[in-house]
Tab-separated table of C-alpha atoms and ligand atoms in Angstrom:
chain	number	residue	atom	x	y	z
D	1277	UNK	CA	46.175	130.198	71.954
D	1278	UNK	CA	49.200	128.266	73.125
D	1279	UNK	CA	48.754	124.541	73.325
D	1280	UNK	CA	51.204	122.279	75.149
D	1281	UNK	CA	51.570	118.489	75.190
D	1282	UNK	CA	49.325	118.089	78.214
D	1283	UNK	CA	46.492	119.929	76.428
D	1284	UNK	CA	46.441	117.097	73.891
D	1285	UNK	CA	44.733	113.768	74.543
D	1286	UNK	CA	48.088	111.991	75.016
D	1287	UNK	CA	48.303	108.659	76.846
D	1288	UNK	CA	48.095	109.130	80.620
D	1289	UNK	CA	51.572	107.677	81.280
D	1290	UNK	CA	53.186	110.229	78.926
D	1291	UNK	CA	51.761	113.274	80.734
D	1292	UNK	CA	54.361	115.533	82.346
D	1293	UNK	CA	57.267	113.424	81.054
D	1294	UNK	CA	60.388	114.629	79.164
D	1295	UNK	CA	61.845	113.065	76.012
D	1296	UNK	CA	65.394	111.638	75.853
D	1297	UNK	CA	67.512	114.763	75.708
D	1298	UNK	CA	71.302	114.595	75.815
D	1299	UNK	CA	72.171	118.239	75.019
D	1300	UNK	CA	73.448	118.745	71.447
D	1301	UNK	CA	75.469	121.924	72.157
D	1302	UNK	CA	77.908	123.554	69.790
D	1303	UNK	CA	81.092	123.524	71.900
D	1304	UNK	CA	84.709	122.810	70.890
D	1305	UNK	CA	84.982	119.448	72.695
D	1306	UNK	CA	81.922	117.175	72.789
D	1307	UNK	CA	82.437	114.140	74.981
D	1308	UNK	CA	78.880	113.507	76.109
D	1309	UNK	CA	77.143	110.847	73.993
D	1310	UNK	CA	79.692	108.008	73.819
D	1311	UNK	CA	80.259	108.477	70.119
D	1312	UNK	CA	83.463	107.422	68.414
D	1313	UNK	CA	85.497	110.620	67.808
D	1314	UNK	CA	87.125	109.380	64.596
D	1315	UNK	CA	85.359	110.144	61.322
D	1316	UNK	CA	85.062	107.165	58.975
D	1317	UNK	CA	88.258	106.659	56.934
D	1318	UNK	CA	88.190	108.082	53.386
D	1319	UNK	CA	88.346	104.687	51.553
D	1320	UNK	CA	85.244	103.628	53.503
D	1321	UNK	CA	83.481	106.906	52.687
D	1322	UNK	CA	84.206	106.141	48.999
D	1323	UNK	CA	82.908	102.576	49.356
D	1324	UNK	CA	79.720	103.839	51.025
D	1325	UNK	CA	79.200	106.296	48.153
D	1326	UNK	CA	79.646	103.449	45.650
D	1327	UNK	CA	77.278	101.081	47.442
D	1328	UNK	CA	74.685	103.809	48.000
D	1329	UNK	CA	74.874	104.801	44.298
D	1330	UNK	CA	74.097	101.170	43.393
D	1331	UNK	CA	71.238	101.105	45.904
D	1332	UNK	CA	69.884	104.398	44.556
D	1333	UNK	CA	69.268	102.751	41.168
D	1334	UNK	CA	66.770	100.455	42.860
D	1335	UNK	CA	65.044	102.951	45.157
D	1336	UNK	CA	61.815	102.700	43.165
D	1337	UNK	CA	61.473	99.256	44.809
D	1338	UNK	CA	61.089	98.432	48.522
D	1339	UNK	CA	64.313	97.164	50.146
D	1340	UNK	CA	64.974	93.554	51.133
D	1341	UNK	CA	62.465	93.284	53.983
D	1342	UNK	CA	64.521	90.599	55.733
D	1343	UNK	CA	67.920	92.307	55.143
D	1344	UNK	CA	69.404	88.878	54.440
D	1345	UNK	CA	72.780	89.988	53.047
D	1346	UNK	CA	73.322	92.400	55.941
D	1347	UNK	CA	72.274	89.886	58.597
D	1348	UNK	CA	74.594	87.293	57.017
D	1349	UNK	CA	77.547	89.696	57.253
D	1350	UNK	CA	76.646	90.646	60.845
D	1351	UNK	CA	76.510	86.925	61.700
D	1352	UNK	CA	79.992	86.493	60.176
D	1353	UNK	CA	81.277	89.411	62.273
D	1354	UNK	CA	79.777	87.949	65.461
D	1355	UNK	CA	81.140	84.490	64.684
D	1356	UNK	CA	84.620	85.933	64.121
D	1357	UNK	CA	84.710	88.124	67.240
D	1358	UNK	CA	82.116	86.813	69.690
D	1359	UNK	CA	83.514	83.359	70.480
D	1360	UNK	CA	80.457	81.505	69.186
D	1361	UNK	CA	79.233	80.570	65.693
D	1362	UNK	CA	75.950	82.188	64.646
D	1363	UNK	CA	74.105	82.194	61.330
D	1364	UNK	CA	71.720	84.563	59.598
D	1365	UNK	CA	68.820	82.834	61.395
D	1366	UNK	CA	70.223	83.999	64.774
D	1367	UNK	CA	70.569	87.663	63.811
D	1368	UNK	CA	68.073	90.495	63.432
D	1369	UNK	CA	68.848	94.142	62.580
D	1370	UNK	CA	67.022	97.455	62.993
D	1371	UNK	CA	67.558	101.225	63.009
D	1372	UNK	CA	69.904	101.424	65.988
D	1373	UNK	CA	69.853	99.102	68.967
D	1374	UNK	CA	67.212	101.429	70.399
D	1375	UNK	CA	64.862	100.096	67.724
D	1376	UNK	CA	65.980	96.531	68.450
D	1377	UNK	CA	65.058	97.123	72.110
D	1378	UNK	CA	61.751	98.706	71.101
D	1379	UNK	CA	60.896	95.678	68.955
D	1380	UNK	CA	61.828	93.353	71.837
D	1381	UNK	CA	59.569	95.259	74.232
D	1382	UNK	CA	56.746	95.366	71.673
D	1383	UNK	CA	57.093	91.590	71.364
D	1384	UNK	CA	57.722	90.524	74.957
D	1385	UNK	CA	56.538	93.550	76.981
D	1386	UNK	CA	53.583	95.843	76.405
D	1387	UNK	CA	50.473	96.767	78.408
D	1388	UNK	CA	49.983	94.591	81.485
D	1389	UNK	CA	53.604	93.428	81.378
D	1390	UNK	CA	56.770	94.681	83.079
D	1391	UNK	CA	60.507	95.025	82.497
D	1392	UNK	CA	63.297	95.432	85.049
D	1393	UNK	CA	66.709	97.115	84.773
D	1394	UNK	CA	69.374	97.585	87.445
D	1395	UNK	CA	69.880	101.321	87.808
D	1396	UNK	CA	71.710	103.540	87.172
D	1397	UNK	CA	71.816	102.083	83.687
D	1398	UNK	CA	70.990	103.068	80.112
D	1399	UNK	CA	68.060	105.470	80.440
D	1400	UNK	CA	66.444	104.465	77.152
D	1401	UNK	CA	65.517	101.036	78.507
D	1402	UNK	CA	62.956	102.624	80.833
D	1403	UNK	CA	61.937	105.255	78.255
D	1404	UNK	CA	61.292	102.621	75.584
D	1405	UNK	CA	59.391	100.600	78.174
D	1406	UNK	CA	57.191	103.640	78.776
D	1407	UNK	CA	56.729	104.206	75.024
D	1408	UNK	CA	55.613	100.602	74.545
D	1409	UNK	CA	53.250	100.657	77.537
D	1410	UNK	CA	55.483	98.271	79.490
D	1411	UNK	CA	55.618	98.801	83.263
D	1412	UNK	CA	59.130	99.639	84.533
D	1413	UNK	CA	60.785	98.280	87.645
D	1414	UNK	CA	63.978	99.938	88.854
D	1415	UNK	CA	66.174	97.148	90.235
D	1416	UNK	CA	68.975	97.760	92.761
D	1417	UNK	CA	72.722	98.219	92.367
D	1418	UNK	CA	75.386	98.354	95.080
D	1419	UNK	CA	77.092	101.640	96.012
D	1420	UNK	CA	80.081	100.604	93.869
D	1421	UNK	CA	77.603	100.171	90.942
D	1422	UNK	CA	78.017	96.392	90.758
D	1423	UNK	CA	74.923	94.166	90.687
D	1424	UNK	CA	74.349	92.372	93.975
D	1425	UNK	CA	73.285	88.898	92.790
D	1426	UNK	CA	71.131	88.139	95.847
D	1427	UNK	CA	69.317	91.488	95.769
D	1428	UNK	CA	68.783	91.245	92.008
D	1429	UNK	CA	67.511	87.645	92.185
D	1430	UNK	CA	65.141	88.701	94.989
D	1431	UNK	CA	63.813	91.591	92.882
D	1432	UNK	CA	63.175	89.237	89.936
D	1433	UNK	CA	61.440	86.689	92.180
D	1434	UNK	CA	59.293	89.422	93.750
D	1435	UNK	CA	58.246	91.320	90.601
D	1436	UNK	CA	58.292	88.438	88.071
D	1437	UNK	CA	59.108	90.822	85.171
D	1438	UNK	CA	58.544	89.745	81.572
D	1439	UNK	CA	61.821	91.278	80.398
D	1440	UNK	CA	65.111	91.642	82.308
D	1441	UNK	CA	67.719	94.117	81.045
D	1442	UNK	CA	71.398	93.646	81.824
D	1443	UNK	CA	73.771	96.205	80.314
D	1444	UNK	CA	77.386	95.086	80.142
D	1445	UNK	CA	79.580	97.078	80.071
D	1446	UNK	CA	77.044	99.230	81.854
D	1447	UNK	CA	76.215	102.783	80.803
D	1448	UNK	CA	76.820	105.263	82.511
D	1449	UNK	CA	79.006	103.500	85.080
D	1450	UNK	CA	81.318	101.630	82.640
D	1451	UNK	CA	81.682	98.424	84.666
D	1452	UNK	CA	81.175	94.911	83.314
D	1453	UNK	CA	78.560	92.539	84.728
D	1454	UNK	CA	80.284	89.180	85.357
D	1455	UNK	CA	79.128	86.133	83.410
D	1456	UNK	CA	78.088	84.352	86.653
D	1457	UNK	CA	75.785	87.265	87.513
D	1458	UNK	CA	74.092	87.137	84.108
D	1459	UNK	CA	73.666	83.370	84.468
D	1460	UNK	CA	72.167	83.789	87.949
D	1461	UNK	CA	69.730	86.434	86.682
D	1462	UNK	CA	68.780	84.207	83.747
D	1463	UNK	CA	68.059	81.291	86.078
D	1464	UNK	CA	66.030	83.552	88.386
D	1465	UNK	CA	64.073	84.937	85.432
D	1466	UNK	CA	63.266	81.423	84.179
D	1467	UNK	CA	62.180	80.287	87.636
D	1468	UNK	CA	59.968	83.356	88.115
D	1469	UNK	CA	58.072	83.435	84.829
D	1470	UNK	CA	59.900	82.474	82.469
D	1471	UNK	CA	60.952	85.831	81.024
D	1472	UNK	CA	63.299	87.209	78.355
D	1473	UNK	CA	66.759	88.406	79.390
D	1474	UNK	CA	68.212	91.115	77.151
D	1475	UNK	CA	71.968	91.591	77.493
D	1476	UNK	CA	72.815	95.003	76.046
D	1477	UNK	CA	76.395	94.760	74.773
D	1478	UNK	CA	76.520	98.150	73.017
D	1479	UNK	CA	80.088	98.721	74.291
D	1480	UNK	CA	81.451	95.175	74.383
D	1481	UNK	CA	84.153	95.792	71.762
D	1482	UNK	CA	85.848	98.178	74.233
D	1483	UNK	CA	85.861	95.589	77.019
D	1484	UNK	CA	88.878	93.816	78.510
D	1485	UNK	CA	86.696	90.695	78.653
D	1486	UNK	CA	84.707	88.545	76.259
D	1487	UNK	CA	81.235	88.863	74.764
D	1488	UNK	CA	78.470	86.835	76.410
D	1489	UNK	CA	77.340	85.688	72.949
D	1490	UNK	CA	78.146	81.991	73.694
D	1491	UNK	CA	75.428	82.071	76.393
D	1492	UNK	CA	72.682	82.065	73.734
D	1493	UNK	CA	73.457	78.382	73.162
D	1494	UNK	CA	70.687	76.374	74.847
D	1495	UNK	CA	69.080	79.548	76.296
D	1496	UNK	CA	66.214	80.536	73.989
D	1497	UNK	CA	65.163	83.359	76.326
D	1498	UNK	CA	68.515	85.154	76.167
D	1499	UNK	CA	69.108	87.968	73.669
D	1500	UNK	CA	72.374	89.788	72.989
D	1501	UNK	CA	71.880	93.331	71.688
D	1502	UNK	CA	74.646	95.131	69.743
D	1503	UNK	CA	75.176	98.325	67.759
D	1504	UNK	CA	77.344	99.803	65.011
D	1505	UNK	CA	77.080	103.237	66.723
D	1506	UNK	CA	80.102	102.837	68.992
D	1507	UNK	CA	82.924	100.482	67.917
D	1508	UNK	CA	82.121	100.890	64.212
D	1509	UNK	CA	82.053	104.663	64.620
D	1510	UNK	CA	78.758	104.883	62.786
D	1511	UNK	CA	76.257	106.494	65.188
D	1512	UNK	CA	74.787	108.467	62.279
D	1513	UNK	CA	74.062	105.285	60.334
D	1514	UNK	CA	71.506	103.985	62.864
D	1515	UNK	CA	72.183	100.265	62.797
D	1516	UNK	CA	71.698	97.924	65.730
D	1517	UNK	CA	71.303	94.157	65.794
D	1518	UNK	CA	70.613	91.231	68.054
D	1519	UNK	CA	71.752	87.632	68.314
D	1520	UNK	CA	69.456	85.003	69.789
D	1521	UNK	CA	67.675	81.723	69.147
D	1522	UNK	CA	66.023	81.766	65.674
D	1523	UNK	CA	62.576	81.741	67.355
D	1524	UNK	CA	63.340	85.195	68.812
D	1525	UNK	CA	64.216	86.465	65.334
D	1526	UNK	CA	60.890	85.087	64.075
D	1527	UNK	CA	59.022	86.648	67.017
D	1528	UNK	CA	60.273	90.231	66.538
D	1529	UNK	CA	59.121	90.071	62.932
D	1530	UNK	CA	55.564	90.090	64.283
D	1531	UNK	CA	56.035	93.731	65.322
D	1532	UNK	CA	58.638	95.187	62.953
D	1533	UNK	CA	57.333	97.590	60.348
D	1534	UNK	CA	57.619	96.176	56.851
D	1535	UNK	CA	60.781	97.443	55.080
D	1536	UNK	CA	61.986	99.152	58.294
D	1537	UNK	CA	65.642	99.102	57.182
D	1538	UNK	CA	66.016	101.332	54.129
D	1539	UNK	CA	68.070	100.180	51.127
D	1540	UNK	CA	70.432	103.110	51.848
D	1541	UNK	CA	70.954	101.951	55.452
D	1542	UNK	CA	71.563	98.364	54.370
D	1543	UNK	CA	74.047	99.453	51.678
D	1544	UNK	CA	75.925	101.733	54.099
D	1545	UNK	CA	76.123	99.115	56.854
D	1546	UNK	CA	77.400	96.515	54.364
D	1547	UNK	CA	80.135	98.917	53.236
D	1548	UNK	CA	81.143	99.561	56.883
D	1549	UNK	CA	81.308	95.818	57.555
D	1550	UNK	CA	83.763	95.451	54.648
D	1551	UNK	CA	86.087	97.738	56.672
D	1552	UNK	CA	85.686	96.022	60.034
D	1553	UNK	CA	89.416	95.559	60.662
D	1554	UNK	CA	90.270	99.235	60.104
D	1555	UNK	CA	87.381	100.350	62.318
D	1556	UNK	CA	88.337	97.946	65.099
D	1557	UNK	CA	91.848	99.472	64.927
D	1558	UNK	CA	90.342	102.716	66.228
D	1559	UNK	CA	88.798	100.745	69.076
D	1560	UNK	CA	92.284	99.784	70.283
D	1561	UNK	CA	93.308	103.469	70.295
D	1562	UNK	CA	90.174	104.411	72.198
D	1563	UNK	CA	90.760	101.684	74.782
D	1564	UNK	CA	94.248	103.079	75.399
D	1565	UNK	CA	92.796	106.612	75.721
D	1566	UNK	CA	90.094	105.325	78.090
D	1567	UNK	CA	92.774	103.740	80.295
D	1568	UNK	CA	94.760	107.002	80.202
D	1569	UNK	CA	91.654	108.950	81.287
D	1570	UNK	CA	91.134	106.576	84.214
D	1571	UNK	CA	94.778	106.871	85.320
D	1572	UNK	CA	94.984	110.661	84.948
D	1573	UNK	CA	91.635	111.328	86.620
D	1574	UNK	CA	92.825	109.268	89.593
D	1575	UNK	CA	96.163	111.104	89.629
D	1576	UNK	CA	94.283	114.430	89.757
D	1577	UNK	CA	92.342	113.128	92.740
D	1578	UNK	CA	89.000	112.064	91.312
D	1579	UNK	CA	87.237	108.806	92.034
D	1580	UNK	CA	86.658	106.694	88.935
D	1581	UNK	CA	84.465	103.647	88.344
D	1582	UNK	CA	86.393	100.804	86.662
D	1583	UNK	CA	85.572	101.126	82.947
D	1584	UNK	CA	85.286	98.516	80.188
D	1585	UNK	CA	83.583	100.949	77.801
D	1586	UNK	CA	84.576	104.000	75.713
D	1587	UNK	CA	83.651	106.324	78.570
D	1588	UNK	CA	84.541	106.868	82.206
D	1589	UNK	CA	82.368	107.769	85.176
D	1590	UNK	CA	84.156	110.136	87.547
D	1591	UNK	CA	83.384	112.064	90.745
D	1592	UNK	CA	82.584	112.696	93.354
D	1593	UNK	CA	81.108	116.133	93.327
D	1594	UNK	CA	78.995	117.724	96.038
D	1595	UNK	CA	76.895	119.073	93.149
D	1596	UNK	CA	77.469	117.165	89.895
D	1597	UNK	CA	75.378	119.530	87.796
D	1598	UNK	CA	77.373	122.531	88.984
D	1599	UNK	CA	80.617	120.695	88.106
D	1600	UNK	CA	79.124	119.830	84.670
D	1601	UNK	CA	78.426	123.514	84.081
D	1602	UNK	CA	81.939	124.552	85.111
D	1603	UNK	CA	83.515	122.010	82.757
D	1604	UNK	CA	81.233	123.303	79.993
D	1605	UNK	CA	82.401	126.876	80.692
D	1606	UNK	CA	85.872	125.592	79.798
D	1607	UNK	CA	84.591	124.429	76.387
D	1608	UNK	CA	84.136	120.723	77.200
D	1609	UNK	CA	80.748	119.015	77.146
D	1610	UNK	CA	80.500	115.920	79.366
D	1611	UNK	CA	77.357	114.137	80.563
D	1612	UNK	CA	75.368	114.568	83.716
D	1613	UNK	CA	73.328	111.369	83.815
D	1614	UNK	CA	71.641	112.339	87.044
D	1615	UNK	CA	73.733	109.934	89.142
D	1616	UNK	CA	74.245	111.968	92.340
D	1617	UNK	CA	77.904	113.007	92.664
D	1618	UNK	CA	79.068	111.575	89.357
D	1619	UNK	CA	79.637	112.706	85.750
D	1620	UNK	CA	80.546	110.715	82.633
D	1621	UNK	CA	83.112	111.553	79.964
D	1622	UNK	CA	83.445	109.790	76.606
D	1623	UNK	CA	86.985	108.921	75.435
D	1624	UNK	CA	87.740	111.248	72.536
D	1625	UNK	CA	90.861	111.901	70.486
D	1626	UNK	CA	94.077	112.454	72.497
D	1627	UNK	CA	93.708	116.232	71.952
D	1628	UNK	CA	90.076	116.240	73.137
D	1629	UNK	CA	91.005	114.184	76.182
D	1630	UNK	CA	93.857	116.592	76.989
D	1631	UNK	CA	91.397	119.509	76.830
D	1632	UNK	CA	89.050	117.629	79.166
D	1633	UNK	CA	91.839	116.749	81.600
D	1634	UNK	CA	92.997	120.399	81.671
D	1635	UNK	CA	89.437	121.478	82.457
D	1636	UNK	CA	88.954	119.028	85.332
D	1637	UNK	CA	92.448	119.747	86.691
D	1638	UNK	CA	91.510	123.435	86.922
D	1639	UNK	CA	88.179	122.519	88.481
D	1640	UNK	CA	89.927	120.417	91.134
D	1641	UNK	CA	92.256	123.311	91.970
D	1642	UNK	CA	89.322	125.686	92.180
D	1643	UNK	CA	87.403	123.323	94.469
D	1644	UNK	CA	90.325	122.718	96.812
D	1645	UNK	CA	90.996	126.435	97.281
E	1017	LIG	C1	73.800	100.704	76.595
E	1017	LIG	C2	73.328	101.285	75.305
E	1017	LIG	N1	72.525	100.556	74.525
E	1017	LIG	C3	72.049	101.032	73.373
E	1017	LIG	C4	72.404	102.288	72.922
E	1017	LIG	C5	71.759	102.801	71.669
E	1017	LIG	O1	72.557	102.721	70.589
E	1017	LIG	P1	72.001	102.890	69.129
E	1017	LIG	O2	72.735	104.080	68.597
E	1017	LIG	O3	72.410	101.605	68.462
E	1017	LIG	O4	70.532	103.069	69.140
E	1017	LIG	C6	73.246	103.094	73.675
E	1017	LIG	C7	73.613	104.432	73.219
E	1017	LIG	O5	74.201	105.252	73.872
E	1017	LIG	C8	73.713	102.577	74.912
E	1017	LIG	O6	74.479	103.311	75.715
């Protein structure tokens, strides 16, 4: 007897739904999940091995439940790069920023509550909302993928969501949300409820502009979410973190599982933070490659959304999925995020980007024949 998900007594809102599923295909050039293409440098690999060996000696014990050393180092990193001093009491860490977002929705969302995001945006916000029983509201964006302040403020006033997501730089479009827009949304959210505003800055290190970290000052309902998956080149580590008023850090502890961050994760993240300057050096290279992708895609004749991230949204295609398939046939995996007419490519190494540009050049020729 074959039994499928819907034959099980799963929650009603999960019936007929699909899990997050960026394809993990074995192709020569993978530019589809916004990872950093550079493996960690060898001295850091050695340091991780050393720190993990030390941690292994204590694995009979539970790890530091509050991850104090790690949060202190993350606070130092934020203070140094984010334009605003924060301490350990402002910072919380979890297994990837996806888990940070899940903990925020478990704390401030949940059954009977709602969250809003301005779409297209990071698809996991709505998926995590669903997983936590939080109602999802899809807020509007303009045709150029910017957030229209008036339309967004109206949507917040109408729906009075408990959580507002703002992703900047936005994924998959790559554009930054201006500070004034975030401030306007925060004001609207306070007037409507008041609700929590989560600014997802997963890609901020690749931005031409500054972090919105200073905005947490005097705004206890504002949370900045960050990750080590992108700029730190450590997607496999699974380490995300947030910065906010200390009360927010206290609140998420009501829902976090005890000892959620393993001793191995904490040791590895601490080793990576010792090598921050080297890792941020790769970010500069990736920014230059991102800018080259934008320029060359335009020269070939594609439309490109202005990008402040380590990826570029390009189009337009009469059938984006068909174009995705044709690029894949040429050995390059990009991402079809379901935005009609558009695809997204992650900035890879110069060689990977050349392979991608060759593929889309050929595609353009084929389409104009
Ligand atoms: C906007 C945004 N936020 C969060 C994440 C999740 O990152 P993490 O690996 O820290 O869970 C991603 C990953 O692609 C992202 O694009």
